[in-house]
Tab-separated table of C-alpha atoms in Angstrom:
chain	number	residue	atom	x	y	z
A	271	MET	CA	-4.884	-34.815	43.784
A	272	ARG	CA	-1.356	-36.665	43.547
A	273	ARG	CA	1.625	-35.336	44.863
A	274	GLY	CA	3.357	-32.966	42.405
A	275	ALA	CA	0.134	-32.547	39.855
A	276	LYS	CA	-0.584	-29.139	38.171
A	277	TYR	CA	-4.407	-27.735	38.257
A	278	ARG	CA	-5.803	-26.693	35.029
A	279	ILE	CA	-7.928	-23.982	33.726
A	280	ASN	CA	-9.272	-23.729	30.574
A	281	PRO	CA	-10.251	-19.915	29.954
A	282	GLY	CA	-13.224	-20.731	27.663
A	283	ASN	CA	-15.307	-22.732	30.174
A	284	VAL	CA	-14.363	-21.487	33.465
A	285	GLY	CA	-17.274	-19.453	33.585
A	286	PHE	CA	-18.979	-16.179	31.735
A	287	LYS	CA	-19.304	-12.624	32.708
A	288	ASP	CA	-18.552	-11.727	36.388
A	289	LYS	CA	-18.529	-15.573	37.167
A	290	ARG	CA	-16.182	-16.033	35.141
A	291	ASP	CA	-13.628	-13.867	36.965
A	292	LYS	CA	-14.506	-15.297	40.098
A	293	GLN	CA	-14.513	-18.410	39.316
A	294	PHE	CA	-11.225	-17.921	38.264
A	295	ALA	CA	-9.567	-16.193	41.104
A	296	ASP	CA	-11.011	-18.665	43.524
A	297	ILE	CA	-8.899	-21.754	41.481
A	298	VAL	CA	-6.084	-19.743	41.723
A	299	GLU	CA	-5.947	-18.507	44.925
A	300	MET	CA	-6.604	-22.256	45.405
A	301	ALA	CA	-2.987	-23.165	43.672
A	302	ILE	CA	-1.544	-20.475	45.536
A	303	ARG	CA	-2.586	-21.681	49.010
A	304	TYR	CA	-1.770	-25.153	48.527
A	305	ASP	CA	1.421	-24.127	46.185
A	306	LYS	CA	0.681	-25.891	43.076
A	307	PRO	CA	1.476	-25.114	39.422
A	308	VAL	CA	-2.055	-24.057	36.719
A	309	ARG	CA	-1.620	-24.891	33.294
A	310	ILE	CA	-3.828	-22.619	31.555
A	311	GLY	CA	-5.576	-24.974	28.888
A	312	VAL	CA	-6.834	-22.900	26.399
A	313	ASN	CA	-9.039	-24.808	23.933
A	314	TRP	CA	-9.837	-24.077	20.613
A	315	GLY	CA	-13.125	-26.116	21.139
A	316	SER	CA	-14.043	-23.963	23.648
A	317	LEU	CA	-12.861	-20.128	22.756
A	318	ASP	CA	-13.809	-17.475	24.232
A	319	GLN	CA	-16.661	-16.059	22.449
A	320	GLU	CA	-16.388	-12.607	23.823
A	321	LEU	CA	-12.538	-12.057	22.169
A	322	LEU	CA	-12.977	-13.934	19.434
A	323	THR	CA	-16.551	-12.009	18.313
A	324	ARG	CA	-14.704	-8.256	19.754
A	325	LEU	CA	-11.511	-9.553	17.609
A	326	MET	CA	-13.242	-9.933	14.857
A	327	ASP	CA	-15.478	-7.098	14.581
A	328	LYS	CA	-12.220	-5.174	14.551
A	329	ASN	CA	-10.666	-7.270	11.713
A	330	GLN	CA	-13.588	-6.133	10.008
A	331	ALA	CA	-13.556	-2.892	11.212
A	332	GLU	CA	-9.929	-2.679	9.333
A	333	GLY	CA	-10.699	-4.319	6.051
A	334	PHE	CA	-10.230	-8.112	7.146
A	335	PRO	CA	-6.395	-7.658	6.707
A	336	LEU	CA	-6.269	-11.250	8.256
A	337	SER	CA	-8.092	-14.494	7.166
A	338	ALA	CA	-10.471	-15.689	10.023
A	339	ARG	CA	-8.194	-18.690	10.610
A	340	GLN	CA	-5.754	-16.222	12.158
A	341	VAL	CA	-8.138	-13.825	13.678
A	342	THR	CA	-8.958	-17.239	15.138
A	343	ARG	CA	-4.961	-17.941	16.419
A	344	GLU	CA	-4.762	-14.287	17.978
A	345	ALA	CA	-7.530	-15.156	20.164
A	346	ILE	CA	-6.258	-18.710	21.444
A	347	VAL	CA	-3.236	-16.720	21.842
A	348	GLN	CA	-4.995	-13.469	23.484
A	349	SER	CA	-6.818	-15.635	25.602
A	350	ALA	CA	-3.406	-17.937	27.234
A	351	LEU	CA	-1.735	-14.218	27.635
A	352	LEU	CA	-4.702	-12.715	29.168
A	353	SER	CA	-5.190	-15.529	31.475
A	354	ALA	CA	-1.056	-15.662	32.168
A	355	GLU	CA	-1.572	-12.036	33.233
A	356	LEU	CA	-4.616	-12.025	36.012
A	357	ALA	CA	-3.174	-15.579	37.790
A	358	GLU	CA	-0.346	-13.291	38.557
A	359	GLU	CA	-2.102	-10.020	39.178
A	360	ILE	CA	-4.165	-12.149	41.952
A	361	GLY	CA	-0.643	-13.583	43.370
A	362	LEU	CA	0.626	-16.740	41.516
A	363	PRO	CA	3.785	-16.694	40.665
A	364	ARG	CA	4.903	-17.376	36.503
A	365	SER	CA	7.501	-19.619	37.847
A	366	LYS	CA	4.141	-22.052	38.423
A	367	ILE	CA	2.366	-21.025	35.133
A	368	ILE	CA	2.339	-22.896	31.959
A	369	LEU	CA	0.181	-22.717	28.841
A	370	SER	CA	-1.649	-25.008	26.511
A	371	ALA	CA	-3.402	-23.647	23.337
A	372	LYS	CA	-5.308	-27.053	22.290
A	373	VAL	CA	-6.186	-27.284	18.601
A	374	SER	CA	-6.312	-30.398	16.082
A	375	GLN	CA	-4.850	-28.958	12.938
A	376	VAL	CA	-0.694	-29.513	12.444
A	377	GLN	CA	-0.210	-25.846	10.777
A	378	ASP	CA	-2.536	-24.121	13.156
A	379	LEU	CA	-0.395	-25.642	16.548
A	380	ILE	CA	2.902	-24.708	14.558
A	381	ALA	CA	1.285	-21.120	14.219
A	382	VAL	CA	0.034	-20.746	17.382
A	383	TYR	CA	3.096	-21.779	19.664
A	384	SER	CA	5.136	-20.101	17.928
A	385	MET	CA	3.366	-17.108	18.585
A	386	LEU	CA	3.132	-17.460	22.045
A	387	ALA	CA	7.218	-18.167	22.329
A	388	ARG	CA	7.516	-14.529	20.283
A	389	ARG	CA	5.472	-12.991	22.817
A	390	SER	CA	6.142	-15.039	26.356
A	391	ASP	CA	8.121	-16.270	28.533
A	392	HIS	CA	5.747	-18.965	30.403
A	393	ALA	CA	6.662	-22.768	29.801
A	394	LEU	CA	4.525	-24.173	27.216
A	395	HIS	CA	2.881	-27.524	27.134
A	396	LEU	CA	2.747	-28.489	23.545
A	397	GLY	CA	-0.351	-30.604	22.412
A	398	LEU	CA	-2.159	-31.442	19.389
A	399	THR	CA	-5.981	-32.487	20.697
A	400	GLU	CA	-8.023	-34.138	18.510
A	401	ALA	CA	-5.150	-35.578	16.872
A	402	GLY	CA	-7.708	-38.492	15.171
A	403	MET	CA	-6.814	-42.892	15.531
A	404	GLY	CA	-3.954	-44.794	14.937
A	405	SER	CA	-1.687	-43.878	12.130
A	406	LYS	CA	-3.300	-40.491	11.201
A	407	GLY	CA	-3.042	-39.503	14.768
A	408	ILE	CA	0.547	-40.550	15.707
A	409	VAL	CA	1.818	-39.041	12.436
A	410	ALA	CA	0.076	-35.536	13.238
A	411	SER	CA	1.123	-35.152	16.497
A	412	SER	CA	4.655	-36.256	15.464
A	413	ALA	CA	4.693	-33.325	12.310
A	414	ALA	CA	3.286	-30.715	14.805
A	415	MET	CA	5.385	-31.212	18.164
A	416	GLY	CA	8.119	-31.843	16.027
A	417	TYR	CA	8.761	-28.666	14.122
A	418	VAL	CA	8.073	-26.769	17.513
A	419	LEU	CA	10.455	-28.976	19.748
A	420	GLN	CA	13.072	-28.851	16.279
A	421	HIS	CA	12.636	-24.372	16.877
A	422	GLY	CA	13.336	-24.662	20.575
A	423	ILE	CA	9.266	-23.848	21.536
A	424	GLY	CA	8.167	-26.345	24.376
A	425	ASP	CA	8.479	-27.815	27.753
A	426	THR	CA	6.140	-30.860	28.089
A	427	ILE	CA	4.052	-32.396	25.398
A	428	ARG	CA	1.020	-34.622	25.272
A	429	VAL	CA	-0.315	-36.961	22.413
A	430	SER	CA	-3.827	-37.256	22.410
A	431	LEU	CA	-4.873	-40.452	20.377
A	432	THR	CA	-8.394	-41.598	19.985
A	433	PRO	CA	-7.868	-45.464	21.180
A	434	GLU	CA	-8.591	-48.405	19.517
A	435	PRO	CA	-11.771	-50.229	21.131
A	436	ASN	CA	-10.208	-51.851	24.085
A	437	GLY	CA	-6.995	-50.030	23.183
A	438	ASP	CA	-4.179	-49.223	25.456
A	439	ARG	CA	-3.984	-45.561	26.595
A	440	THR	CA	-0.437	-45.802	27.617
A	441	ARG	CA	-0.410	-45.685	23.604
A	442	GLU	CA	-0.182	-42.039	23.852
A	443	VAL	CA	2.635	-42.123	26.411
A	444	GLN	CA	4.872	-44.736	24.381
A	445	VAL	CA	4.347	-42.626	20.782
A	446	ALA	CA	5.662	-39.310	23.331
A	447	GLN	CA	8.589	-40.529	24.232
A	448	GLU	CA	8.964	-41.440	21.014
A	449	ILE	CA	9.097	-38.439	19.602
A	450	LEU	CA	11.457	-36.757	22.404
A	451	GLN	CA	13.894	-39.907	21.860
A	452	VAL	CA	14.105	-39.347	18.099
A	453	MET	CA	14.698	-35.965	18.187
A	454	GLY	CA	17.350	-36.890	20.653
A	455	PHE	CA	16.548	-34.862	23.224
A	456	ARG	CA	15.738	-37.821	25.939
A	457	GLN	CA	16.382	-41.614	26.299
A	458	PHE	CA	13.840	-43.837	27.540
A	459	VAL	CA	14.139	-47.410	26.489
A	460	PRO	CA	16.763	-49.015	23.816
A	461	VAL	CA	16.504	-47.808	20.681
A	462	VAL	CA	16.101	-50.855	18.083
A	463	ALA	CA	17.353	-50.458	14.747
A	464	ALA	CA	15.822	-52.848	12.085
A	465	CYS	CA	15.586	-52.548	8.210
A	466	PRO	CA	12.578	-52.099	6.177
A	467	GLY	CA	12.604	-55.255	4.438
A	468	CYS	CA	13.195	-55.967	0.449
A	469	GLY	CA	12.812	-58.386	-2.447
A	470	ARG	CA	15.770	-59.972	-0.794
A	471	THR	CA	14.230	-60.764	2.178
A	472	THR	CA	11.180	-62.740	2.088
A	473	SER	CA	11.750	-64.160	4.537
A	474	THR	CA	10.369	-62.692	8.403
A	475	VAL	CA	13.203	-64.054	10.663
A	476	PHE	CA	14.180	-60.389	11.058
A	477	GLN	CA	10.845	-58.823	11.331
A	478	GLU	CA	10.066	-61.212	13.915
A	479	LEU	CA	13.585	-60.603	15.719
A	480	ALA	CA	13.379	-56.908	15.920
A	481	GLN	CA	9.877	-57.817	17.101
A	482	LYS	CA	10.288	-59.790	19.927
A	483	ILE	CA	13.775	-57.838	21.059
A	484	GLU	CA	12.307	-54.508	21.318
A	485	GLN	CA	9.382	-55.687	23.280
A	486	ASP	CA	11.730	-57.862	25.798
A	487	LEU	CA	13.611	-54.339	25.992
A	488	ARG	CA	10.508	-52.526	26.994
A	489	LYS	CA	9.313	-54.770	29.460
A	490	ASN	CA	12.754	-55.353	31.360
A	491	MET	CA	13.444	-51.528	31.443
A	492	PRO	CA	10.953	-50.656	34.802
A	493	VAL	CA	13.850	-53.517	36.046
A	494	TRP	CA	17.565	-52.548	34.448
A	495	ARG	CA	16.332	-49.073	34.565
A	496	GLU	CA	17.492	-49.614	38.294
A	497	LYS	CA	20.134	-52.225	37.575
A	498	TYR	CA	21.568	-51.003	34.506
A	499	PRO	CA	21.707	-46.977	34.970
A	500	GLY	CA	22.485	-45.964	31.617
A	501	VAL	CA	21.168	-48.879	29.672
A	502	GLU	CA	18.116	-46.492	27.862
A	503	ALA	CA	21.063	-45.647	25.196
A	504	LEU	CA	21.512	-48.420	24.047
A	505	ASN	CA	21.600	-49.237	20.641
A	506	VAL	CA	20.899	-52.249	19.045
A	507	ALA	CA	20.339	-53.186	15.089
A	508	VAL	CA	18.509	-56.138	13.123
A	509	MET	CA	19.444	-55.939	9.220
A	510	GLY	CA	18.121	-58.572	7.281
A	511	CYS	CA	20.119	-59.185	4.151
A	512	ILE	CA	24.018	-58.549	3.517
A	513	VAL	CA	23.907	-55.798	1.444
A	514	ASN	CA	23.628	-53.735	3.904
A	515	GLY	CA	23.111	-55.128	6.971
A	516	PRO	CA	26.988	-55.420	8.301
A	517	GLY	CA	27.942	-51.751	7.479
A	518	GLU	CA	24.749	-50.800	9.566
A	519	SER	CA	24.943	-53.277	12.087
A	520	LYS	CA	28.229	-51.932	12.585
A	521	HIS	CA	27.373	-48.650	13.798
A	522	ALA	CA	25.457	-49.736	16.641
A	523	ASP	CA	26.669	-51.338	20.374
A	524	ILE	CA	25.158	-54.845	19.119
A	525	GLY	CA	23.964	-55.474	15.958
A	526	ILE	CA	22.828	-58.769	13.176
A	527	SER	CA	22.990	-59.190	10.207
A	528	LEU	CA	20.701	-61.748	9.385
A	529	PRO	CA	20.873	-63.881	6.161
A	530	GLY	CA	18.752	-62.558	3.275
A	531	THR	CA	16.971	-64.520	0.496
A	532	GLY	CA	19.776	-67.499	-1.166
A	533	GLU	CA	22.285	-66.034	1.348
A	534	THR	CA	24.898	-68.668	3.127
A	535	PRO	CA	22.755	-69.255	6.549
A	536	ALA	CA	24.803	-67.320	8.821
A	537	ALA	CA	24.745	-64.091	10.725
A	538	PRO	CA	27.331	-61.963	11.474
A	539	VAL	CA	27.330	-60.170	14.867
A	540	PHE	CA	29.101	-57.361	15.738
A	541	ILE	CA	29.838	-55.473	18.965
A	542	ASP	CA	30.749	-51.700	19.527
A	543	GLY	CA	31.614	-51.728	15.675
A	544	GLN	CA	33.513	-55.069	15.810
A	545	LYS	CA	32.760	-57.908	13.874
A	546	ALA	CA	32.933	-60.777	16.952
A	547	MET	CA	31.141	-63.763	16.037
A	548	THR	CA	29.495	-65.672	13.591
A	549	LEU	CA	26.273	-67.479	14.174
A	550	ARG	CA	24.576	-70.144	12.363
A	551	GLY	CA	21.827	-73.374	12.659
A	552	THR	CA	18.338	-73.221	13.808
A	553	ASN	CA	18.366	-71.038	16.944
A	554	ILE	CA	20.170	-67.936	15.267
A	555	ALA	CA	17.572	-65.433	16.872
A	556	ALA	CA	17.298	-66.931	20.617
A	557	ASP	CA	21.598	-67.026	20.219
A	558	PHE	CA	21.103	-62.957	19.431
A	559	GLU	CA	18.490	-62.764	22.246
A	560	ALA	CA	21.190	-63.908	25.125
A	561	LEU	CA	24.189	-61.896	23.290
A	562	VAL	CA	21.759	-58.472	24.104
A	563	ILE	CA	21.243	-59.719	27.635
A	564	ASP	CA	24.739	-61.143	28.066
A	565	TYR	CA	26.074	-57.035	26.720
A	566	ILE	CA	23.911	-54.965	28.889
A	567	ASP	CA	25.021	-57.239	31.573
A	568	LYS	CA	28.335	-56.804	30.882
A	569	ARG	CA	29.139	-52.937	29.814
A	570	TYR	CA	26.361	-51.551	31.889
A	571	GLY	CA	26.394	-54.494	35.415
A	572	ARG	CA	29.911	-53.249	35.702
A	573	LYS	CA	29.113	-49.788	35.848
A	574	SER	CA	26.537	-49.969	38.620
A	575	ALA	CA	28.932	-52.213	40.727
A	576	ALA	CA	31.412	-49.369	40.320
A	577	GLU	CA	28.726	-46.994	42.069
């Protein structure tokens, strides 16, 4: 196991009866021996059936005050908390315990993690399991985790997406980073703001430029993060017409307002809120890309050299 990694225990499939407690203890004792943290990861697809049955029977005896869904949520929470308690009894420090409760519905995630946050002070690992493919999985993960993160719940996150055929699994990491970044919690790569397009922007130049700059920034970040400390906080704007483009470009560190349909083929460039120049001709996109690189070098390169 790589350095810094943690062990993971799923209380629902670690074993049954006496074997369950022994195997749970074996893993915890190994974690203690090698000074590893443990993530106790309850998954509603492999929930402890004894615990769930006991809670369902109790709910029935009390006249069904809770729905089956509410009882299942309670079982997930209890499974995590009881397992954490057992791990501490064995000798694992509380600081080495992380809890996760994997469900696949947005409202279940919000409810379960809110319950865990109220009833414990353990570190919490957020994640919507079986979120789905493409935009559905991204939207569901963002909606669920965005809510609980905004309420101060969660210490680490995982985005679980079904990959497209031959798709890249790093997409999960990128989406997780973007959730944290758009919410203002962390900075990973410079932000590229771009207008959505409308009837005034029949040209695709601004879309192509925004995409190209975003791809270049992400590709260069491994090197730039070392060469230009702080560059991940950069804001770039690529706008498509004169109506809102100039004003929105001023809010970025460096921005361009490209000409819309029927507009004069000129593109004002704004740097640090001030109009710096106007680009014209057929090489506007390439010229602006060069300006972005120059801006990064001047702003963040100086800082690097001074240090």
